[in-house]
Short mmCIF file of C-alpha atoms in Angstrom, two decimals:
data_model
loop_
_atom_site.label_atom_id
_atom_site.label_comp_id
_atom_site.label_asym_id
_atom_site.label_seq_id
_atom_site.Cartn_x
_atom_site.Cartn_y
_atom_site.Cartn_z
CA VAL E 20 0.56 29.07 -6.11
CA TYR E 21 1.99 25.74 -5.49
CA THR E 22 0.85 21.94 -5.03
CA ASN E 23 1.98 18.60 -3.14
CA ILE E 24 1.87 15.94 -5.14
CA TYR E 25 1.21 12.43 -3.88
CA SER E 26 1.40 8.70 -5.98
CA SER E 27 -0.70 6.03 -5.28
CA ALA E 28 1.32 4.55 -3.00
CA GLY E 29 0.70 7.32 -0.64
CA LYS E 30 4.26 8.96 -1.39
CA LYS E 31 4.74 12.65 -1.59
CA LEU E 32 6.22 13.59 -5.14
CA ASN E 33 7.84 16.69 -5.20
CA THR E 34 10.60 17.19 -1.93
CA SER E 35 9.76 20.86 -2.02
CA PRO E 36 6.16 23.00 -2.98
CA PHE E 37 6.06 22.49 -6.28
CA GLY E 38 5.16 25.95 -7.90
CA LEU E 39 2.43 27.33 -10.13
CA PHE E 40 3.00 30.59 -12.26
CA ASP E 41 1.61 32.74 -14.60
CA ASN E 42 4.40 34.63 -16.20
CA GLY E 43 3.34 32.97 -19.88
CA ASN E 44 6.34 30.78 -19.83
CA PRO E 45 5.42 27.78 -22.01
CA GLN E 46 8.58 25.66 -20.24
CA ASN E 47 5.95 25.94 -17.78
CA GLY E 48 2.82 25.76 -19.33
CA ASP E 49 1.60 28.83 -18.84
CA ILE E 50 -0.15 30.63 -21.75
CA ALA E 51 -0.71 33.63 -21.28
CA ALA E 52 1.11 35.85 -18.33
CA GLY E 53 -1.02 37.92 -15.81
CA ASP E 54 -4.73 36.38 -16.78
CA ASN E 55 -4.34 35.03 -13.01
CA THR E 56 -4.02 31.22 -14.13
CA PHE E 57 -1.08 29.53 -12.34
CA SER E 58 0.51 26.30 -14.13
CA ASN E 59 3.84 24.16 -14.21
CA LYS E 60 4.32 20.86 -15.80
CA PHE E 61 4.96 18.31 -12.95
CA PRO E 62 7.14 15.60 -15.17
CA LEU E 63 6.06 11.72 -14.58
CA SER E 64 7.49 8.57 -16.12
CA GLN E 65 7.04 4.39 -16.28
CA TYR E 66 8.58 4.13 -12.81
CA TYR E 67 5.33 5.55 -11.03
CA PRO E 68 3.37 3.21 -10.32
CA ASN E 69 -0.18 3.11 -11.91
CA GLY E 70 -3.50 4.46 -9.35
CA ILE E 71 -5.09 7.01 -8.40
CA TYR E 72 -2.88 10.41 -7.84
CA ARG E 73 -3.59 13.40 -5.76
CA ILE E 74 -3.09 17.25 -5.77
CA ASP E 75 -3.46 19.77 -3.34
CA TYR E 76 -3.25 23.11 -3.87
CA PHE E 77 -2.27 26.07 -1.82
CA VAL E 78 -2.64 29.75 -2.79
CA GLN E 79 0.40 31.72 -0.41
CA ASP E 80 -0.94 35.91 0.19
CA LYS E 81 1.76 38.68 0.36
CA ASN E 82 1.71 38.42 4.33
CA ASN E 83 2.66 34.99 3.94
CA PHE E 84 -0.50 33.22 5.12
CA VAL E 85 -1.55 30.04 3.02
CA LYS E 86 -4.52 28.71 2.66
CA GLN E 87 -5.64 24.95 0.71
CA VAL E 88 -8.02 25.92 -2.09
CA ALA E 89 -8.31 22.35 -3.51
CA VAL E 90 -8.04 18.52 -4.11
CA GLN E 91 -7.65 16.79 -6.99
CA ASN E 92 -7.62 13.64 -7.83
CA PHE E 93 -6.50 11.81 -11.50
CA LYS E 94 -5.95 7.85 -12.84
CA TYR E 95 -2.34 7.67 -14.04
CA ASP E 96 -1.80 5.41 -16.78
CA ASN E 97 2.53 4.96 -16.39
CA GLY E 98 1.87 3.18 -20.26
CA GLN E 99 3.82 -0.23 -18.86
CA ALA E 100 2.10 -3.55 -18.89
CA ASN E 101 0.55 -4.60 -15.96
CA ILE E 102 2.28 -7.71 -14.53
CA ALA E 103 1.07 -9.48 -11.72
CA PRO E 104 2.95 -9.71 -8.20
CA VAL E 105 4.57 -12.80 -6.98
CA ILE E 106 4.83 -14.09 -3.74
CA SER E 107 7.46 -16.82 -2.39
CA ASN E 108 9.13 -17.95 0.60
CA LEU E 109 6.73 -18.00 3.21
CA VAL E 110 7.79 -18.74 6.80
CA ALA E 111 4.95 -19.50 8.45
CA PRO E 112 4.53 -22.62 11.41
CA ASP E 113 3.26 -25.68 10.70
CA SER E 114 1.38 -26.27 14.23
CA ALA E 115 0.95 -23.35 17.45
CA LYS E 116 -0.02 -24.64 21.08
CA LEU E 117 -2.60 -22.50 22.79
CA ASP E 118 -0.64 -20.68 26.31
CA THR E 119 -2.35 -19.72 29.07
CA ILE E 120 -2.11 -16.13 28.19
CA LYS E 121 -1.85 -15.71 24.49
CA THR E 122 0.40 -17.40 21.70
CA LEU E 123 2.11 -15.05 19.79
CA ILE E 124 2.32 -16.64 15.67
CA PHE E 125 5.02 -15.02 13.20
CA LEU E 126 4.23 -15.14 9.58
CA SER E 127 6.66 -13.19 7.16
CA VAL E 128 6.12 -13.81 3.11
CA LYS E 129 8.16 -12.32 0.19
CA ALA E 130 5.92 -10.35 -2.65
CA GLU E 131 7.80 -8.84 -5.79
CA ASP E 132 6.74 -6.76 -8.39
CA ALA E 133 8.12 -6.03 -12.04
CA ASN E 134 6.12 -2.87 -12.36
CA GLY E 135 8.17 -2.05 -8.83
CA GLN E 136 7.14 -1.87 -5.19
CA ASP E 137 5.09 0.60 -5.27
CA ASP E 138 2.73 -1.45 -7.41
CA ILE E 139 2.36 -3.59 -4.95
CA GLU E 140 -1.14 -2.41 -2.85
CA LEU E 141 -1.86 -4.96 -0.67
CA VAL E 142 -0.40 -8.16 0.98
CA TYR E 143 -2.48 -10.35 3.00
CA PHE E 144 -4.02 -13.84 3.74
CA ASN E 145 -7.12 -15.51 4.30
CA SER E 146 -8.01 -17.92 7.27
CA PHE E 147 -10.50 -20.73 6.65
CA ILE E 148 -11.87 -22.41 10.35
CA PRO E 149 -12.22 -26.18 10.85
CA PRO E 150 -13.47 -28.24 10.37
CA ASN E 151 -16.12 -26.62 7.84
CA GLY E 152 -13.82 -25.28 6.35
CA ASN E 153 -15.58 -21.58 6.72
CA PRO E 154 -14.03 -18.07 6.01
CA SER E 155 -12.91 -16.26 9.11
CA SER E 156 -14.87 -12.58 9.72
CA GLY E 157 -11.71 -10.88 9.98
CA ASN E 158 -10.38 -11.66 6.45
CA PRO E 159 -8.30 -10.71 5.39
CA PHE E 160 -5.43 -10.48 7.01
CA ILE E 161 -3.70 -7.72 5.72
CA MET E 162 -0.18 -8.24 6.08
CA PHE E 163 3.04 -4.77 6.33
CA ASP E 164 6.48 -4.03 5.18
CA ASN E 165 7.17 -0.83 7.58
CA GLY E 166 8.91 -1.89 10.30
CA THR E 167 5.72 -2.66 12.50
CA ASN E 168 3.82 -4.92 13.19
CA GLY E 169 6.66 -7.71 13.76
CA ASP E 170 8.09 -6.78 10.33
CA GLN E 171 11.92 -6.01 10.59
CA THR E 172 13.18 -3.70 8.07
CA ALA E 173 10.25 -1.66 6.40
CA ASN E 174 10.43 -1.70 2.49
CA ASP E 175 12.63 -4.48 1.83
CA GLY E 176 9.49 -6.60 0.18
CA ILE E 177 9.11 -8.55 3.13
CA TYR E 178 5.59 -8.82 4.23
CA SER E 179 4.94 -9.73 7.98
CA LEU E 180 2.55 -10.45 10.89
CA ILE E 181 2.25 -11.31 14.37
CA VAL E 182 -0.63 -13.43 14.99
CA GLU E 183 -2.14 -13.00 18.48
CA LEU E 184 -4.60 -16.02 19.68
CA PRO E 185 -6.46 -15.97 23.18
CA PRO E 186 -6.40 -18.78 25.74
CA THR E 187 -9.93 -19.97 25.35
CA GLY E 188 -12.54 -18.88 22.89
CA VAL E 189 -10.14 -20.39 19.59
CA THR E 190 -11.57 -23.13 17.49
CA LEU E 191 -9.10 -25.93 17.59
CA GLY E 192 -7.61 -28.35 14.38
CA THR E 193 -6.37 -27.29 11.48
CA TYR E 194 -6.46 -23.93 9.55
CA ARG E 195 -6.28 -23.15 5.77
CA TRP E 196 -4.39 -19.87 5.17
CA GLU E 197 -4.10 -18.43 2.12
CA PHE E 198 -1.76 -15.72 1.07
CA GLU E 199 -1.86 -13.52 -1.54
CA ALA E 200 -0.75 -10.39 -2.88
CA ARG E 201 -2.36 -7.35 -5.24
CA ASP E 202 -0.95 -4.40 -7.46
CA ARG E 203 -2.81 -1.26 -7.95
CA GLY E 204 -3.89 -2.77 -11.08
CA LYS E 205 -5.83 -4.90 -8.96
CA LYS E 206 -4.41 -7.89 -10.80
CA LEU E 207 -3.31 -11.11 -8.02
CA SER E 208 -0.48 -12.73 -7.24
CA ASN E 209 -0.23 -16.47 -6.81
CA LYS E 210 -1.60 -17.76 -4.34
CA ILE E 211 0.58 -19.43 -1.11
CA ILE E 212 -2.05 -22.36 0.83
CA HIS E 213 -0.64 -23.13 4.06
CA ASN E 214 -2.42 -25.54 7.16
CA ILE E 215 -1.52 -25.09 10.32
CA VAL E 216 -2.72 -27.37 13.31
CA ILE E 217 -3.54 -25.08 15.92
CA PHE E 218 -4.16 -27.64 19.30
CA ARG E 219 -4.16 -26.76 23.39
#
């Protein structure tokens, strides 16, 4: 019997299958040998992010046939004070001219969290459309730190996005973009507000 354990950030914590034992060994957390109750202890520390963790349980028989038999979710609290993330170093143009094909706008912002980078759940911005400042139906626009979607380097704390504007159907004028981050404890960062003029 073994498990795989995943953090709230979706990262697998065990490098190899984490075995459960029916050996009566207190070091494994097993009370009685041979009672068909399989146990083990997995160490967690303050360095793991808060949030909902998942355990996948597997059973392997003597013919090496493996079957997943259960999934368990549990809420983990690392005992540390939850500190809100901080964003800074926004890179965004002040204006963009619509092209005849499509217009690409590169955005990036740095996000940090004193509880660790894995504690950052989302980095995003909300767009507000001229002339009345109504929110865009596409809000929120998620930014990435995974080496895709315009991001240069994965896991460096810089979240990026390439916004594509079509040549027609875009309202011209000054847009208000509000950038923010949220951690797994649902605390929000400071907000960076940036105005960008879309023209033809």
